[in-house]
mmCIF file of C-alpha atoms in Angstrom:
data_model
loop_
_atom_site.group_PDB
_atom_site.id
_atom_site.type_symbol
_atom_site.label_atom_id
_atom_site.label_comp_id
_atom_site.label_asym_id
_atom_site.label_seq_id
_atom_site.Cartn_x
_atom_site.Cartn_y
_atom_site.Cartn_z
ATOM 1 C CA ARG C 260 124.629 -81.474 61.431
ATOM 2 C CA ALA C 261 125.982 -84.922 61.730
ATOM 3 C CA LEU C 262 128.274 -83.425 59.254
ATOM 4 C CA HIS C 263 129.076 -80.378 60.856
ATOM 5 C CA LEU C 264 129.947 -82.212 63.577
ATOM 6 C CA PHE C 265 132.758 -84.567 62.059
ATOM 7 C CA LEU C 266 134.260 -81.854 60.505
ATOM 8 C CA SER C 267 133.807 -79.774 63.700
ATOM 9 C CA GLU C 268 135.849 -82.701 65.705
ATOM 10 C CA VAL C 269 138.450 -83.241 62.508
ATOM 11 C CA ALA C 270 139.723 -79.354 62.574
ATOM 12 C CA GLN C 271 139.806 -79.947 66.317
ATOM 13 C CA GLY C 272 142.060 -82.831 66.024
ATOM 14 C CA TRP C 273 144.289 -81.554 63.512
ATOM 15 C CA ARG C 274 144.687 -78.512 65.890
ATOM 16 C CA CYS C 275 145.576 -80.948 68.899
ATOM 17 C CA ALA C 276 148.050 -82.683 66.594
ATOM 18 C CA ARG C 277 150.335 -79.686 65.911
ATOM 19 C CA VAL C 278 150.425 -78.422 69.571
ATOM 20 C CA ARG C 279 151.119 -82.088 70.949
ATOM 21 C CA ALA C 280 153.980 -82.315 67.879
ATOM 22 C CA SER C 281 155.044 -78.815 68.534
ATOM 23 C CA GLY C 282 155.873 -79.804 72.039
ATOM 24 C CA THR C 283 157.155 -83.180 70.829
ATOM 25 C CA MET C 284 159.666 -81.377 68.412
ATOM 26 C CA ASN C 285 161.120 -79.237 70.840
ATOM 27 C CA MET C 286 162.853 -81.850 72.318
ATOM 28 C CA PHE C 287 165.156 -82.074 69.024
ATOM 29 C CA GLY C 288 167.853 -79.954 68.460
ATOM 30 C CA ASP C 289 166.527 -78.179 65.164
ATOM 31 C CA SER C 290 162.535 -78.049 65.803
ATOM 32 C CA SER C 291 162.534 -75.079 63.320
ATOM 33 C CA LYS C 292 162.916 -77.192 60.076
ATOM 34 C CA MET C 293 160.578 -79.435 61.560
ATOM 35 C CA MET C 294 157.687 -77.350 62.677
ATOM 36 C CA SER C 295 158.437 -75.725 58.978
ATOM 37 C CA ALA C 296 158.162 -78.923 57.361
ATOM 38 C CA LEU C 297 154.837 -79.627 59.037
ATOM 39 C CA ASN C 298 153.861 -76.521 57.806
ATOM 40 C CA SER C 299 154.494 -77.080 54.273
ATOM 41 C CA ALA C 300 152.523 -80.180 54.511
ATOM 42 C CA ALA C 301 149.323 -78.458 55.970
ATOM 43 C CA GLY C 302 149.709 -75.949 53.385
ATOM 44 C CA ILE C 303 150.581 -73.187 55.669
ATOM 45 C CA ASN C 304 153.300 -70.988 54.197
ATOM 46 C CA THR C 305 155.814 -69.341 56.705
ATOM 47 C CA ARG C 306 157.949 -67.413 54.579
ATOM 48 C CA LYS C 307 157.938 -63.584 54.474
ATOM 49 C CA SER C 308 156.960 -62.046 51.178
ATOM 50 C CA ASN C 309 158.984 -59.155 49.690
ATOM 51 C CA ILE C 310 156.402 -56.651 50.284
ATOM 52 C CA SER C 311 155.415 -57.294 54.077
ATOM 53 C CA VAL C 312 159.235 -57.006 54.722
ATOM 54 C CA SER C 313 159.587 -53.596 52.374
ATOM 55 C CA GLU C 314 160.079 -49.791 54.082
ATOM 56 C CA GLU C 315 156.995 -49.255 52.392
ATOM 57 C CA PHE C 316 154.710 -51.303 54.396
ATOM 58 C CA LYS C 317 156.492 -51.423 57.520
ATOM 59 C CA LYS C 318 155.883 -47.123 57.117
ATOM 60 C CA PHE C 319 152.069 -47.910 56.536
ATOM 61 C CA ARG C 320 151.964 -50.031 59.949
ATOM 62 C CA SER C 321 154.027 -47.287 61.855
ATOM 63 C CA THR C 322 151.576 -44.654 60.427
ATOM 64 C CA TYR C 323 148.242 -45.930 60.304
ATOM 65 C CA ALA C 324 146.745 -48.123 63.261
ATOM 66 C CA LEU C 325 144.551 -51.327 63.032
ATOM 67 C CA ARG C 326 141.362 -50.935 64.354
ATOM 68 C CA GLN C 327 138.718 -53.373 65.154
ATOM 69 C CA LEU C 328 134.702 -52.714 65.758
ATOM 70 C CA ALA C 329 131.601 -54.545 66.369
ATOM 71 C CA VAL C 330 128.441 -53.501 65.046
ATOM 72 C CA ASP C 331 125.963 -56.386 65.363
ATOM 73 C CA LEU C 332 125.576 -58.845 66.908
ATOM 74 C CA ASN C 333 127.451 -60.832 64.971
ATOM 75 C CA ASP C 334 130.716 -62.965 65.911
ATOM 76 C CA GLY C 335 132.935 -60.968 64.088
ATOM 77 C CA GLU C 336 134.493 -57.700 64.020
ATOM 78 C CA TRP C 337 135.043 -54.949 61.352
ATOM 79 C CA ARG C 338 138.992 -54.608 60.619
ATOM 80 C CA TYR C 339 139.684 -51.034 59.107
ATOM 81 C CA PHE C 340 142.377 -48.636 58.842
ATOM 82 C CA ASP C 341 141.164 -44.818 58.428
ATOM 83 C CA GLY C 342 143.891 -41.994 57.266
ATOM 84 C CA GLY C 343 143.492 -38.625 56.277
ATOM 85 C CA PRO C 344 141.005 -35.881 57.807
ATOM 86 C CA LYS C 345 137.778 -35.901 58.855
ATOM 87 C CA ASN C 346 135.763 -33.009 56.982
ATOM 88 C CA VAL C 347 136.118 -34.667 53.629
ATOM 89 C CA PRO C 348 134.232 -37.307 52.012
ATOM 90 C CA VAL C 349 135.386 -40.883 52.479
ATOM 91 C CA LEU C 350 136.639 -43.447 49.855
ATOM 92 C CA LEU C 351 135.774 -46.994 51.289
ATOM 93 C CA CYS C 352 138.349 -49.363 50.376
ATOM 94 C CA LEU C 353 136.793 -52.869 49.638
ATOM 95 C CA PRO C 354 138.931 -55.734 49.090
ATOM 96 C CA GLY C 355 138.437 -58.993 47.508
ATOM 97 C CA ALA C 356 137.692 -62.769 48.253
ATOM 98 C CA SER C 357 141.359 -63.252 49.185
ATOM 99 C CA GLY C 358 141.929 -59.728 50.643
ATOM 100 C CA THR C 359 142.326 -58.009 53.720
ATOM 101 C CA ALA C 360 142.628 -54.521 54.951
ATOM 102 C CA GLU C 361 146.186 -54.322 54.535
ATOM 103 C CA THR C 362 146.252 -54.713 50.853
ATOM 104 C CA MET C 363 144.539 -51.150 50.519
ATOM 105 C CA PHE C 364 148.246 -49.933 52.029
ATOM 106 C CA LYS C 365 149.330 -48.036 48.257
ATOM 107 C CA ILE C 366 146.120 -46.246 48.357
ATOM 108 C CA MET C 367 146.498 -44.803 52.133
ATOM 109 C CA LEU C 368 150.259 -44.108 51.542
ATOM 110 C CA GLY C 369 149.337 -42.186 48.331
ATOM 111 C CA LEU C 370 146.078 -40.241 48.899
ATOM 112 C CA CYS C 371 145.817 -39.900 52.438
ATOM 113 C CA PRO C 372 148.918 -37.107 52.442
ATOM 114 C CA LYS C 373 147.001 -35.319 49.823
ATOM 115 C CA GLY C 374 144.262 -34.964 51.894
ATOM 116 C CA TYR C 375 141.729 -37.482 50.571
ATOM 117 C CA ARG C 376 139.668 -39.587 53.743
ATOM 118 C CA ILE C 377 140.517 -43.249 52.997
ATOM 119 C CA ILE C 378 139.293 -46.519 55.081
ATOM 120 C CA SER C 379 140.146 -49.715 54.254
ATOM 121 C CA ALA C 380 137.804 -51.960 55.571
ATOM 122 C CA GLN C 381 137.598 -55.280 56.080
ATOM 123 C CA HIS C 382 134.044 -57.309 57.016
ATOM 124 C CA PRO C 383 133.128 -59.826 59.475
ATOM 125 C CA PRO C 384 131.916 -63.120 58.076
ATOM 126 C CA TYR C 385 128.442 -62.470 55.955
ATOM 127 C CA TYR C 386 126.952 -65.406 54.834
ATOM 128 C CA SER C 387 123.736 -63.086 52.331
ATOM 129 C CA ILE C 388 124.157 -59.550 50.922
ATOM 130 C CA ASN C 389 121.095 -58.599 53.638
ATOM 131 C CA GLU C 390 123.390 -59.190 55.892
ATOM 132 C CA PHE C 391 126.292 -57.691 54.120
ATOM 133 C CA VAL C 392 124.363 -54.073 53.604
ATOM 134 C CA VAL C 393 122.882 -53.785 57.261
ATOM 135 C CA GLY C 394 126.395 -54.321 58.555
ATOM 136 C CA LEU C 395 127.726 -51.869 56.481
ATOM 137 C CA ASP C 396 124.972 -49.462 57.317
ATOM 138 C CA ALA C 397 126.134 -49.943 61.130
ATOM 139 C CA PHE C 398 129.808 -49.337 60.509
ATOM 140 C CA LEU C 399 129.499 -46.402 58.475
ATOM 141 C CA ASP C 400 127.055 -44.745 61.163
ATOM 142 C CA SER C 401 130.077 -45.480 63.830
ATOM 143 C CA VAL C 402 132.632 -44.368 61.699
ATOM 144 C CA GLU C 403 130.351 -41.150 60.844
ATOM 145 C CA ALA C 404 130.197 -41.372 57.286
ATOM 146 C CA LYS C 405 126.610 -40.124 55.782
ATOM 147 C CA GLU C 406 127.684 -40.973 52.325
ATOM 148 C CA VAL C 407 130.819 -42.841 50.756
ATOM 149 C CA HIS C 408 132.388 -43.557 47.335
ATOM 150 C CA ILE C 409 133.665 -46.647 47.289
ATOM 151 C CA PHE C 410 136.736 -48.530 45.716
ATOM 152 C CA GLY C 411 135.662 -52.442 45.627
ATOM 153 C CA ALA C 412 138.368 -55.093 43.962
ATOM 154 C CA SER C 413 137.055 -57.888 42.357
ATOM 155 C CA LEU C 414 134.289 -59.208 45.290
ATOM 156 C CA GLY C 415 134.333 -55.869 46.853
ATOM 157 C CA GLY C 416 133.763 -54.483 43.822
ATOM 158 C CA PHE C 417 130.215 -56.443 43.387
ATOM 159 C CA LEU C 418 129.754 -55.897 47.183
ATOM 160 C CA ALA C 419 129.950 -51.800 46.012
ATOM 161 C CA GLN C 420 127.782 -52.548 43.603
ATOM 162 C CA GLN C 421 125.065 -54.470 45.939
ATOM 163 C CA TYR C 422 124.841 -52.014 48.756
ATOM 164 C CA CYS C 423 124.655 -48.933 45.996
ATOM 165 C CA LEU C 424 121.721 -51.157 44.982
ATOM 166 C CA HIS C 425 120.112 -51.327 48.495
ATOM 167 C CA ARG C 426 121.247 -48.250 49.467
ATOM 168 C CA PRO C 427 121.602 -45.878 46.274
ATOM 169 C CA ARG C 428 121.384 -42.370 49.284
ATOM 170 C CA ARG C 429 124.521 -43.522 51.122
ATOM 171 C CA VAL C 430 126.958 -44.449 47.827
ATOM 172 C CA SER C 431 127.991 -40.938 46.021
ATOM 173 C CA SER C 432 130.100 -42.928 42.997
ATOM 174 C CA LEU C 433 132.012 -46.147 41.991
ATOM 175 C CA ILE C 434 135.028 -47.559 41.224
ATOM 176 C CA LEU C 435 135.474 -50.551 39.980
ATOM 177 C CA CYS C 436 138.820 -52.934 39.877
ATOM 178 C CA ASN C 437 138.457 -56.379 38.428
ATOM 179 C CA SER C 438 135.091 -56.399 39.574
ATOM 180 C CA PHE C 439 131.919 -58.206 37.699
ATOM 181 C CA TRP C 440 128.511 -57.691 37.443
ATOM 182 C CA SER C 441 127.011 -60.918 38.273
ATOM 183 C CA THR C 442 128.233 -64.200 39.798
ATOM 184 C CA HIS C 443 125.630 -66.493 37.928
ATOM 185 C CA PRO C 444 128.844 -67.612 36.029
ATOM 186 C CA PHE C 445 130.247 -68.825 39.499
ATOM 187 C CA ALA C 446 127.255 -70.643 40.907
ATOM 188 C CA GLN C 447 126.771 -72.367 37.454
ATOM 189 C CA THR C 448 129.799 -73.558 37.460
ATOM 190 C CA GLY C 449 129.558 -76.392 40.423
ATOM 191 C CA GLY C 450 129.357 -73.474 43.273
ATOM 192 C CA GLY C 451 125.637 -73.557 43.649
ATOM 193 C CA TYR C 452 125.545 -77.024 44.644
ATOM 194 C CA VAL C 453 128.322 -76.542 47.591
ATOM 195 C CA THR C 454 127.635 -72.911 48.725
ATOM 196 C CA PRO C 455 125.698 -74.042 51.722
ATOM 197 C CA MET C 456 128.956 -76.727 52.831
ATOM 198 C CA PHE C 457 131.493 -73.996 52.739
ATOM 199 C CA GLN C 458 130.655 -72.962 56.630
ATOM 200 C CA PHE C 459 131.187 -76.293 57.371
ATOM 201 C CA THR C 460 134.814 -76.902 55.359
ATOM 202 C CA PRO C 461 138.016 -76.551 57.036
ATOM 203 C CA GLY C 462 139.900 -73.832 56.605
ATOM 204 C CA PHE C 463 143.129 -75.073 54.621
ATOM 205 C CA VAL C 464 140.381 -76.632 52.250
ATOM 206 C CA LEU C 465 139.080 -72.990 51.265
ATOM 207 C CA LYS C 466 142.712 -71.744 51.388
ATOM 208 C CA ASN C 467 143.861 -73.980 48.859
ATOM 209 C CA MET C 468 140.467 -73.063 46.594
ATOM 210 C CA ILE C 469 141.123 -69.819 46.922
ATOM 211 C CA LEU C 470 144.461 -70.254 45.942
ATOM 212 C CA SER C 471 143.789 -72.363 42.932
ATOM 213 C CA SER C 472 142.254 -69.383 41.332
ATOM 214 C CA PHE C 473 144.931 -67.736 40.493
ATOM 215 C CA ASP C 474 147.891 -68.857 37.429
ATOM 216 C CA THR C 475 150.387 -69.388 39.865
ATOM 217 C CA ASP C 476 152.568 -70.636 36.262
ATOM 218 C CA ALA C 477 151.897 -66.667 34.627
ATOM 219 C CA ALA C 478 152.500 -65.294 37.964
ATOM 220 C CA LEU C 479 156.210 -66.995 37.469
ATOM 221 C CA VAL C 480 156.695 -65.374 34.208
ATOM 222 C CA SER C 481 155.277 -61.629 35.217
ATOM 223 C CA PRO C 482 157.102 -58.788 35.923
ATOM 224 C CA PRO C 483 158.697 -59.087 39.543
ATOM 225 C CA PRO C 484 155.570 -56.480 41.091
ATOM 226 C CA VAL C 485 153.015 -58.842 39.805
ATOM 227 C CA ALA C 486 154.490 -61.595 41.504
ATOM 228 C CA ASP C 487 155.441 -59.813 44.623
ATOM 229 C CA ALA C 488 151.590 -58.586 44.699
ATOM 230 C CA LEU C 489 150.357 -62.167 44.533
ATOM 231 C CA ASP C 490 152.899 -63.465 47.163
ATOM 232 C CA PHE C 491 151.442 -60.901 49.545
ATOM 233 C CA VAL C 492 148.061 -61.622 49.079
ATOM 234 C CA SER C 493 148.925 -65.456 49.834
ATOM 235 C CA GLU C 494 150.446 -64.467 52.927
ATOM 236 C CA GLN C 495 147.515 -62.500 53.903
ATOM 237 C CA LEU C 496 145.290 -65.370 53.320
ATOM 238 C CA GLU C 497 147.332 -67.072 55.916
ATOM 239 C CA THR C 498 146.097 -64.519 58.507
ATOM 240 C CA MET C 499 142.260 -65.115 57.992
ATOM 241 C CA TYR C 500 139.792 -67.344 59.856
ATOM 242 C CA GLN C 501 137.753 -70.256 58.747
ATOM 243 C CA GLY C 502 134.443 -67.900 58.407
ATOM 244 C CA ASP C 503 135.833 -64.966 56.553
ATOM 245 C CA LEU C 504 136.743 -67.459 54.046
ATOM 246 C CA ALA C 505 133.897 -69.313 54.135
ATOM 247 C CA SER C 506 131.637 -66.241 54.420
ATOM 248 C CA ARG C 507 133.128 -64.775 51.023
ATOM 249 C CA LEU C 508 133.183 -67.785 49.316
ATOM 250 C CA THR C 509 129.169 -68.309 50.178
ATOM 251 C CA LEU C 510 128.308 -64.682 49.016
ATOM 252 C CA ASN C 511 130.991 -65.471 45.588
ATOM 253 C CA CYS C 512 129.182 -68.485 44.850
ATOM 254 C CA THR C 513 125.418 -67.212 45.385
ATOM 255 C CA SER C 514 123.612 -66.363 42.103
ATOM 256 C CA LEU C 515 123.028 -62.581 42.394
ATOM 257 C CA ASP C 516 123.370 -59.627 39.836
ATOM 258 C CA CYS C 517 123.266 -55.810 40.452
ATOM 259 C CA HIS C 518 120.245 -54.855 37.802
ATOM 260 C CA GLY C 519 118.666 -51.415 38.737
ATOM 261 C CA ILE C 520 121.539 -49.442 39.967
ATOM 262 C CA ARG C 521 120.488 -45.806 40.126
ATOM 263 C CA LEU C 522 123.862 -44.512 39.681
ATOM 264 C CA GLU C 523 124.851 -41.835 36.998
ATOM 265 C CA ALA C 524 127.199 -43.824 34.674
ATOM 266 C CA GLU C 525 129.305 -40.418 34.965
ATOM 267 C CA LYS C 526 130.449 -41.674 38.398
ATOM 268 C CA ILE C 527 131.241 -45.253 37.595
ATOM 269 C CA THR C 528 134.768 -45.702 36.913
ATOM 270 C CA ILE C 529 136.086 -49.162 35.836
ATOM 271 C CA ILE C 530 139.815 -49.803 36.189
ATOM 272 C CA ASP C 531 140.897 -53.457 34.262
ATOM 273 C CA SER C 532 144.380 -55.208 33.965
ATOM 274 C CA LEU C 533 145.027 -55.947 30.462
ATOM 275 C CA ASP C 534 147.271 -59.148 31.298
ATOM 276 C CA LYS C 535 146.146 -62.675 32.456
ATOM 277 C CA ILE C 536 143.812 -62.747 35.943
ATOM 278 C CA ALA C 537 141.369 -65.037 37.599
ATOM 279 C CA ARG C 538 138.366 -63.626 36.948
ATOM 280 C CA PRO C 539 137.039 -64.651 33.257
ATOM 281 C CA ALA C 540 137.070 -62.636 29.877
ATOM 282 C CA GLU C 541 133.415 -63.138 30.126
ATOM 283 C CA LEU C 542 132.468 -61.360 33.186
ATOM 284 C CA ARG C 543 134.603 -58.347 32.370
ATOM 285 C CA ASP C 544 132.622 -57.841 28.828
ATOM 286 C CA GLU C 545 129.165 -58.130 30.890
ATOM 287 C CA LEU C 546 130.126 -55.141 32.986
ATOM 288 C CA TYR C 547 131.236 -53.246 30.185
ATOM 289 C CA ARG C 548 127.875 -53.940 28.739
ATOM 290 C CA ARG C 549 126.447 -53.236 31.628
ATOM 291 C CA TYR C 550 128.143 -49.740 32.026
ATOM 292 C CA PRO C 551 128.952 -48.430 28.553
ATOM 293 C CA GLU C 552 129.230 -45.087 29.639
ATOM 294 C CA ALA C 553 131.322 -45.645 32.397
ATOM 295 C CA LYS C 554 135.063 -44.674 32.852
ATOM 296 C CA GLN C 555 137.307 -46.844 31.684
ATOM 297 C CA ALA C 556 140.990 -47.288 32.327
ATOM 298 C CA HIS C 557 143.448 -49.932 32.065
ATOM 299 C CA CYS C 558 146.767 -51.350 33.466
ATOM 300 C CA ARG C 559 148.918 -52.558 30.879
ATOM 301 C CA THR C 560 150.388 -55.352 33.595
ATOM 302 C CA GLY C 561 148.115 -55.060 37.031
ATOM 303 C CA GLY C 562 147.550 -58.739 37.979
ATOM 304 C CA ASP C 563 144.967 -59.794 39.898
ATOM 305 C CA PHE C 564 145.902 -56.831 42.376
ATOM 306 C CA PRO C 565 147.113 -53.571 40.010
ATOM 307 C CA PHE C 566 146.326 -51.583 43.429
ATOM 308 C CA ILE C 567 149.507 -52.983 45.044
ATOM 309 C CA SER C 568 151.567 -54.160 41.575
ATOM 310 C CA VAL C 569 150.997 -50.666 39.824
ATOM 311 C CA GLY C 570 149.559 -48.920 42.993
ATOM 312 C CA ASP C 571 150.956 -45.606 41.675
ATOM 313 C CA GLU C 572 148.997 -45.732 38.264
ATOM 314 C CA VAL C 573 145.799 -46.667 40.467
ATOM 315 C CA ASN C 574 146.098 -44.113 42.789
ATOM 316 C CA LEU C 575 146.236 -41.634 39.840
ATOM 317 C CA TYR C 576 142.675 -42.890 38.122
ATOM 318 C CA ILE C 577 141.582 -42.907 41.691
ATOM 319 C CA GLU C 578 142.573 -39.256 42.194
ATOM 320 C CA VAL C 579 140.983 -38.316 38.536
ATOM 321 C CA HIS C 580 137.558 -39.927 39.844
ATOM 322 C CA MET C 581 137.405 -37.878 42.512
ATOM 323 C CA ARG C 582 138.286 -34.913 41.117
ATOM 324 C CA LYS C 583 135.599 -35.551 37.988
ATOM 325 C CA VAL C 584 132.568 -36.728 40.962
ATOM 326 C CA GLY C 585 133.767 -33.125 42.885
ATOM 327 C CA VAL C 586 135.914 -34.069 45.818
ATOM 328 C CA LEU C 587 138.599 -31.538 45.692
ATOM 329 C CA VAL C 588 141.324 -31.652 47.942
ATOM 330 C CA ASN C 589 144.331 -28.985 48.888
ATOM 331 C CA LYS C 590 142.395 -26.371 47.179
ATOM 332 C CA PRO C 591 144.763 -23.326 47.276
ATOM 333 C CA GLN C 592 142.921 -20.154 49.328
ATOM 334 C CA LEU C 593 144.263 -17.126 47.973
ATOM 335 C CA ASP C 594 144.175 -14.843 51.248
ATOM 336 C CA PRO C 595 144.446 -10.806 50.527
ATOM 337 C CA SER C 596 146.351 -9.699 53.321
ATOM 338 C CA SER C 597 148.688 -11.832 52.490
ATOM 339 C CA ALA C 598 149.380 -9.611 49.251
ATOM 340 C CA PRO C 599 152.930 -8.466 49.139
ATOM 341 C CA SER C 600 153.333 -4.809 49.160
ATOM 342 C CA ILE C 601 155.343 -2.611 46.610
ATOM 343 C CA SER C 602 157.134 0.153 47.388
ATOM 344 C CA ASN C 603 156.907 3.437 45.563
ATOM 345 C CA GLY C 604 159.979 5.437 44.251
ATOM 346 C CA SER C 605 160.280 7.312 47.735
ATOM 347 C CA GLY C 606 160.834 3.729 49.532
ATOM 348 C CA ALA C 607 157.432 4.053 51.111
ATOM 349 C CA GLN C 608 155.109 0.830 51.123
ATOM 350 C CA ASP C 609 152.458 1.085 49.042
ATOM 351 C CA GLY C 610 149.085 -1.200 49.671
ATOM 352 C CA SER C 611 147.353 -0.421 46.418
ATOM 353 C CA GLU C 612 146.932 -3.502 44.244
ATOM 354 C CA LEU C 613 148.521 -5.007 41.066
ATOM 355 C CA SER C 614 147.364 -3.630 37.840
ATOM 356 C CA GLU C 615 146.281 -6.538 35.799
ATOM 357 C CA GLY C 616 148.506 -4.966 32.890
ATOM 358 C CA ARG C 617 151.336 -6.459 31.961
ATOM 359 C CA THR C 618 154.705 -5.124 30.643
ATOM 360 C CA SER C 619 156.320 -6.246 27.625
ATOM 361 C CA LYS C 620 158.565 -8.517 29.887
ATOM 362 C CA GLY C 621 155.925 -10.343 31.104
ATOM 363 C CA LEU C 622 155.854 -8.599 34.217
ATOM 364 C CA ALA C 623 152.614 -7.176 36.369
ATOM 365 C CA ALA C 624 153.122 -3.431 36.570
ATOM 366 C CA PRO C 625 152.609 -1.926 39.901
ATOM 367 C CA ALA C 626 150.006 0.593 40.571
ATOM 368 C CA VAL C 627 151.493 4.038 40.597
ATOM 369 C CA SER C 628 150.336 6.165 43.802
ATOM 370 C CA ALA C 629 148.486 9.772 43.252
ATOM 371 C CA PRO C 630 151.186 12.651 43.582
ATOM 372 C CA GLN C 631 151.062 14.787 46.692
ATOM 373 C CA ALA C 632 150.285 17.945 45.154
ATOM 374 C CA PRO C 633 147.880 16.889 42.028
ATOM 375 C CA PRO C 634 147.231 20.050 39.927
ATOM 376 C CA ALA C 635 143.734 21.275 40.077
ATOM 377 C CA ALA C 636 142.881 20.191 36.352
ATOM 378 C CA ALA C 637 143.911 16.746 36.365
ATOM 379 C CA PRO C 638 140.885 14.294 37.120
ATOM 380 C CA PRO C 639 141.032 12.479 40.585
ATOM 381 C CA SER C 640 142.373 8.726 39.875
ATOM 382 C CA LYS C 641 140.137 5.825 39.920
ATOM 383 C CA LYS C 642 140.584 2.757 41.574
ATOM 384 C CA LYS C 643 140.569 -0.605 39.719
ATOM 385 C CA GLU C 644 137.967 -2.309 40.693
ATOM 386 C CA VAL C 645 139.045 -6.035 40.646
ATOM 387 C CA ASN C 646 136.442 -8.743 39.639
ATOM 388 C CA LYS C 647 135.219 -10.605 42.240
ATOM 389 C CA VAL C 648 135.408 -14.441 41.187
ATOM 390 C CA GLU C 649 132.104 -16.563 42.582
ATOM 391 C CA HIS C 650 133.099 -19.615 44.667
ATOM 392 C CA LYS C 651 131.184 -22.455 43.962
ATOM 393 C CA PRO C 652 130.159 -25.238 46.449
ATOM 394 C CA LEU C 653 132.874 -28.451 45.842
ATOM 395 C CA PHE C 654 130.321 -30.864 45.112
ATOM 396 C CA GLN C 655 126.154 -31.068 45.425
ATOM 397 C CA ASP C 656 123.798 -33.960 46.621
ATOM 398 C CA ASP C 657 122.852 -36.029 43.873
ATOM 399 C CA VAL C 658 119.467 -35.349 42.329
ATOM 400 C CA MET C 659 117.196 -38.888 42.847
#
């Protein structure tokens, strides 16, 4: 408790010092440069990334409204974007430890116009899996989503597996992007000893801990989309509060695994980047061993955030997965009343149906109407029956 009070006083003193320094620098002519130097010394990035000023991200912010929802007694709120029709199954997107709800903007821009309902959600501070499961239950009830398909990136994929483990009836399928099956390696490398101290650590220290896990030297020689994605996520990291960072690091470094998931292998898709990322290679191999029958999709150069750097490719993998599990959107409907009528030789409109036969040129041969005065010996013409296609339901409930 004494350490908690001490760190709180340090954080409060740092904020007061910044306020006093800001007021003092207003007396000088070029206070913006001095303020920028103070932010740089404190590890605060004030430069806008290329993605945040792009027209694509501006279109996203102008199209989808940021919503906040308090669902429990927790001090924080769920931040989320909701797009697409309400009468289709929900694809819930959960970011990693360094991501916000805004980092899934390319998934929403690419799939919502096609008819999918996408919810990109950022959970409030939860320091245990039990708190997260109960909070996600309340959040899904609030947005009227009885069952969901979950896309999880890194820590978000691990939390998605934990939710599927505890709430198997509410998870229809999983898409795991650069994720992992257990957090034992993170706890064994020293994180487990300092996990209880994360909630008392200053925010700028936690941000440096998260940013240090990324290989910035490799990002300098990476393709521009990969470097821009890392720059954008680093910028979004600055918008997160100390409680958000502390809770995510606590969940990431608490020793747990996902043993006992009751979900068919064909309902799991694993999306991985083949280039160097922050996740250790042994965690990727362990994920493959745990789900040997799951579908695998690889991005040649995606980096830690392929859903940003190669968003079109990841959207294609997501769409294939959704169709595989039975979520079909924008399916064409045939309306018999809108079928074009064919005129006979006299110019009158004949409403008879087209024959299934084909002419030598590949055109459908129109049905010929009966003559006005048929001969008595001619047998009466029979109308050809059209086989009715049985329409099956789009998807069925999982058999437990």
